[in-house]
mmCIF file of C-alpha atoms in Angstrom:
data_model
loop_
_atom_site.group_PDB
_atom_site.id
_atom_site.type_symbol
_atom_site.label_atom_id
_atom_site.label_comp_id
_atom_site.label_asym_id
_atom_site.label_seq_id
_atom_site.Cartn_x
_atom_site.Cartn_y
_atom_site.Cartn_z
ATOM 1 C CA UNK A 1 0.000 0.000 0.000
ATOM 2 C CA UNK A 2 2.726 2.572 0.802
ATOM 3 C CA UNK A 3 4.506 1.768 -2.464
ATOM 4 C CA UNK A 4 1.326 2.483 -4.438
ATOM 5 C CA UNK A 5 1.284 5.955 -2.896
ATOM 6 C CA UNK A 6 5.007 6.722 -2.985
ATOM 7 C CA UNK A 7 6.154 5.390 -6.358
ATOM 8 C CA UNK A 8 3.936 7.641 -8.518
ATOM 9 C CA UNK A 9 4.773 10.707 -6.398
ATOM 10 C CA UNK A 10 8.541 10.280 -6.440
ATOM 11 C CA UNK A 11 9.141 10.586 -10.236
ATOM 12 C CA UNK A 12 6.569 13.377 -10.453
ATOM 13 C CA UNK A 13 8.380 15.452 -7.818
ATOM 14 C CA UNK A 14 11.810 14.648 -9.288
ATOM 15 C CA UNK A 15 10.719 15.790 -12.770
ATOM 16 C CA UNK A 16 8.771 18.824 -11.522
ATOM 17 C CA UNK A 17 11.687 20.070 -9.368
ATOM 18 C CA UNK A 18 14.357 18.990 -11.901
ATOM 19 C CA UNK A 19 16.211 17.293 -9.049
ATOM 20 C CA UNK A 20 17.798 14.379 -10.931
ATOM 21 C CA UNK A 21 21.292 15.873 -11.238
ATOM 22 C CA UNK A 22 21.387 17.159 -7.655
ATOM 23 C CA UNK A 23 20.048 13.945 -6.148
ATOM 24 C CA UNK A 24 22.253 11.539 -8.064
ATOM 25 C CA UNK A 25 25.154 13.826 -8.961
ATOM 26 C CA UNK A 26 25.945 15.204 -5.509
ATOM 27 C CA UNK A 27 24.419 12.643 -3.178
ATOM 28 C CA UNK A 28 25.232 9.437 -5.081
ATOM 29 C CA UNK A 29 27.212 7.980 -2.119
ATOM 30 C CA UNK A 30 24.003 8.048 -0.103
ATOM 31 C CA UNK A 31 22.112 6.209 -2.840
ATOM 32 C CA UNK A 32 24.834 3.564 -2.984
ATOM 33 C CA UNK A 33 24.974 3.234 0.806
ATOM 34 C CA UNK A 34 21.221 2.804 1.122
ATOM 35 C CA UNK A 35 21.310 -0.390 -0.977
ATOM 36 C CA UNK A 36 23.086 -2.352 1.774
ATOM 37 C CA UNK A 37 21.203 -0.209 4.302
ATOM 38 C CA UNK A 38 17.908 -1.582 3.073
ATOM 39 C CA UNK A 39 19.284 -5.108 3.268
ATOM 40 C CA UNK A 40 20.453 -4.516 6.839
ATOM 41 C CA UNK A 41 17.051 -3.046 7.706
ATOM 42 C CA UNK A 42 15.234 -6.068 6.358
ATOM 43 C CA UNK A 43 17.478 -8.675 7.917
ATOM 44 C CA UNK A 44 18.068 -7.429 11.461
ATOM 45 C CA UNK A 45 15.870 -7.153 14.518
ATOM 46 C CA UNK A 46 16.390 -3.403 14.427
ATOM 47 C CA UNK A 47 13.085 -3.544 12.579
ATOM 48 C CA UNK A 48 13.539 -0.813 10.007
ATOM 49 C CA UNK A 49 16.225 0.968 11.952
ATOM 50 C CA UNK A 50 18.880 -0.582 9.762
ATOM 51 C CA UNK A 51 18.348 2.006 7.072
ATOM 52 C CA UNK A 52 18.815 4.731 9.656
ATOM 53 C CA UNK A 53 21.895 2.994 11.071
ATOM 54 C CA UNK A 54 23.560 3.221 7.661
ATOM 55 C CA UNK A 55 22.151 6.632 6.706
ATOM 56 C CA UNK A 56 23.450 8.615 9.686
ATOM 57 C CA UNK A 57 27.179 7.855 9.363
ATOM 58 C CA UNK A 58 27.083 8.226 5.579
ATOM 59 C CA UNK A 59 25.381 11.632 5.707
ATOM 60 C CA UNK A 60 27.626 12.959 8.485
ATOM 61 C CA UNK A 61 30.997 11.382 7.711
ATOM 62 C CA UNK A 62 30.948 10.899 3.940
ATOM 63 C CA UNK A 63 28.671 13.620 2.586
ATOM 64 C CA UNK A 64 29.639 16.059 5.382
ATOM 65 C CA UNK A 65 26.142 17.176 6.332
ATOM 66 C CA UNK A 66 25.535 18.632 9.781
ATOM 67 C CA UNK A 67 24.806 15.975 12.433
ATOM 68 C CA UNK A 68 21.299 17.395 12.889
ATOM 69 C CA UNK A 69 20.600 16.947 9.167
ATOM 70 C CA UNK A 70 22.037 13.423 9.244
ATOM 71 C CA UNK A 71 19.845 12.619 12.243
ATOM 72 C CA UNK A 72 16.767 13.978 10.490
ATOM 73 C CA UNK A 73 17.478 12.046 7.295
ATOM 74 C CA UNK A 74 18.151 8.898 9.298
ATOM 75 C CA UNK A 75 14.820 9.280 11.103
ATOM 76 C CA UNK A 76 13.004 9.869 7.808
ATOM 77 C CA UNK A 77 14.482 6.695 6.329
ATOM 78 C CA UNK A 78 13.684 4.759 9.498
ATOM 79 C CA UNK A 79 10.107 6.030 9.665
ATOM 80 C CA UNK A 80 9.441 5.139 6.028
ATOM 81 C CA UNK A 81 10.779 1.620 6.602
ATOM 82 C CA UNK A 82 8.845 1.179 9.833
ATOM 83 C CA UNK A 83 5.618 2.444 8.256
ATOM 84 C CA UNK A 84 6.006 0.052 5.331
ATOM 85 C CA UNK A 85 6.694 -2.822 7.738
ATOM 86 C CA UNK A 86 3.671 -1.860 9.849
ATOM 87 C CA UNK A 87 1.388 -1.841 6.814
ATOM 88 C CA UNK A 88 2.738 -5.234 5.747
ATOM 89 C CA UNK A 89 2.136 -6.717 9.196
ATOM 90 C CA UNK A 90 -1.378 -5.245 9.439
ATOM 91 C CA UNK A 91 -2.309 -6.617 6.023
ATOM 92 C CA UNK A 92 -0.627 -10.021 6.123
ATOM 93 C CA UNK A 93 -0.765 -10.895 9.841
ATOM 94 C CA UNK A 94 -3.606 -8.991 11.499
ATOM 95 C CA UNK A 95 -3.676 -11.456 14.407
ATOM 96 C CA UNK A 96 -0.394 -9.893 15.575
ATOM 97 C CA UNK A 97 -1.960 -6.428 15.890
ATOM 98 C CA UNK A 98 -3.215 -6.185 19.455
ATOM 99 C CA UNK A 99 -4.955 -2.968 20.478
ATOM 100 C CA UNK A 100 -2.979 -2.582 23.730
ATOM 101 C CA UNK A 101 0.305 -2.942 21.831
ATOM 102 C CA UNK A 102 -0.662 -0.286 19.300
ATOM 103 C CA UNK A 103 -1.897 2.117 22.005
ATOM 104 C CA UNK A 104 1.248 1.604 24.115
ATOM 105 C CA UNK A 105 3.463 2.179 21.060
ATOM 106 C CA UNK A 106 1.602 5.338 20.081
ATOM 107 C CA UNK A 107 1.763 6.782 23.595
ATOM 108 C CA UNK A 108 5.477 5.987 23.832
ATOM 109 C CA UNK A 109 6.108 7.558 20.427
ATOM 110 C CA UNK A 110 4.212 10.721 21.353
ATOM 111 C CA UNK A 111 6.182 11.013 24.594
ATOM 112 C CA UNK A 112 9.456 10.458 22.766
ATOM 113 C CA UNK A 113 8.608 13.082 20.151
ATOM 114 C CA UNK A 114 7.690 15.660 22.781
ATOM 115 C CA UNK A 115 10.927 14.976 24.638
ATOM 116 C CA UNK A 116 12.986 14.956 21.443
ATOM 117 C CA UNK A 117 11.581 18.233 20.161
ATOM 118 C CA UNK A 118 12.000 19.990 23.506
ATOM 119 C CA UNK A 119 15.707 19.172 23.956
ATOM 120 C CA UNK A 120 18.283 20.928 21.793
ATOM 121 C CA UNK A 121 21.560 18.994 21.523
ATOM 122 C CA UNK A 122 24.740 20.004 19.755
ATOM 123 C CA UNK A 123 26.129 17.829 16.960
ATOM 124 C CA UNK A 124 28.808 16.180 19.092
ATOM 125 C CA UNK A 125 26.241 15.010 21.651
ATOM 126 C CA UNK A 126 24.052 13.598 18.875
ATOM 127 C CA UNK A 127 27.038 11.648 17.481
ATOM 128 C CA UNK A 128 28.015 10.303 20.911
ATOM 129 C CA UNK A 129 24.468 9.252 21.856
ATOM 130 C CA UNK A 130 23.905 7.606 18.483
ATOM 131 C CA UNK A 131 27.223 5.753 18.458
ATOM 132 C CA UNK A 132 26.829 4.587 22.056
ATOM 133 C CA UNK A 133 23.273 3.361 21.468
ATOM 134 C CA UNK A 134 24.189 1.382 18.365
ATOM 135 C CA UNK A 135 27.316 -0.057 20.019
ATOM 136 C CA UNK A 136 25.301 -1.168 23.073
ATOM 137 C CA UNK A 137 22.674 -2.791 20.864
ATOM 138 C CA UNK A 138 25.353 -4.548 18.804
ATOM 139 C CA UNK A 139 27.091 -5.893 21.906
ATOM 140 C CA UNK A 140 23.834 -7.131 23.460
ATOM 141 C CA UNK A 141 22.774 -8.702 20.162
ATOM 142 C CA UNK A 142 26.138 -10.409 19.730
ATOM 143 C CA UNK A 143 26.128 -11.649 23.330
ATOM 144 C CA UNK A 144 22.641 -13.100 22.971
ATOM 145 C CA UNK A 145 23.156 -14.693 19.563
ATOM 146 C CA UNK A 146 26.817 -15.717 19.682
ATOM 147 C CA UNK A 147 28.074 -16.065 23.238
ATOM 148 C CA UNK A 148 24.973 -17.585 24.830
ATOM 149 C CA UNK A 149 24.506 -20.055 21.989
ATOM 150 C CA UNK A 150 28.111 -21.266 22.267
ATOM 151 C CA UNK A 151 27.987 -21.608 26.061
ATOM 152 C CA UNK A 152 24.563 -23.201 26.388
ATOM 153 C CA UNK A 153 24.609 -26.970 26.858
ATOM 154 C CA UNK A 154 23.472 -28.930 23.860
ATOM 155 C CA UNK A 155 20.826 -31.582 24.486
ATOM 156 C CA UNK A 156 22.068 -35.106 24.044
ATOM 157 C CA UNK A 157 20.137 -37.390 21.759
#
């Protein structure tokens, strides 16, 4: 459903604004980086955050955008991926959509947005918080899926 809405709009806006050369001439590293970013997003339990995980460092370190702009782009990419995943789950597996889970998620998201919009952080703090969060997630994920599996006793047949 989201693709039916987005795909016709994207070429229309690109042609109307004559943005082909700017988008692919200047920002081509971002287009190339988002190919593996989409694969990471679809294959990890970050659940759509994988695109954002790749987008932020590429926009800040490679394209040299301000950290606030990289953060915003990363959140846009993540929200598009999460919305597409949500629509897919609601259409293909509606039994997984519990009302209390949706309400709790919406209330948490509203609280997070209010908090996020009310706090102004400099670029260095954004980089440190982002890097620390991703590193902590990666270590916990590796511990759970590598270390615990190797150390758990195997059942004997």
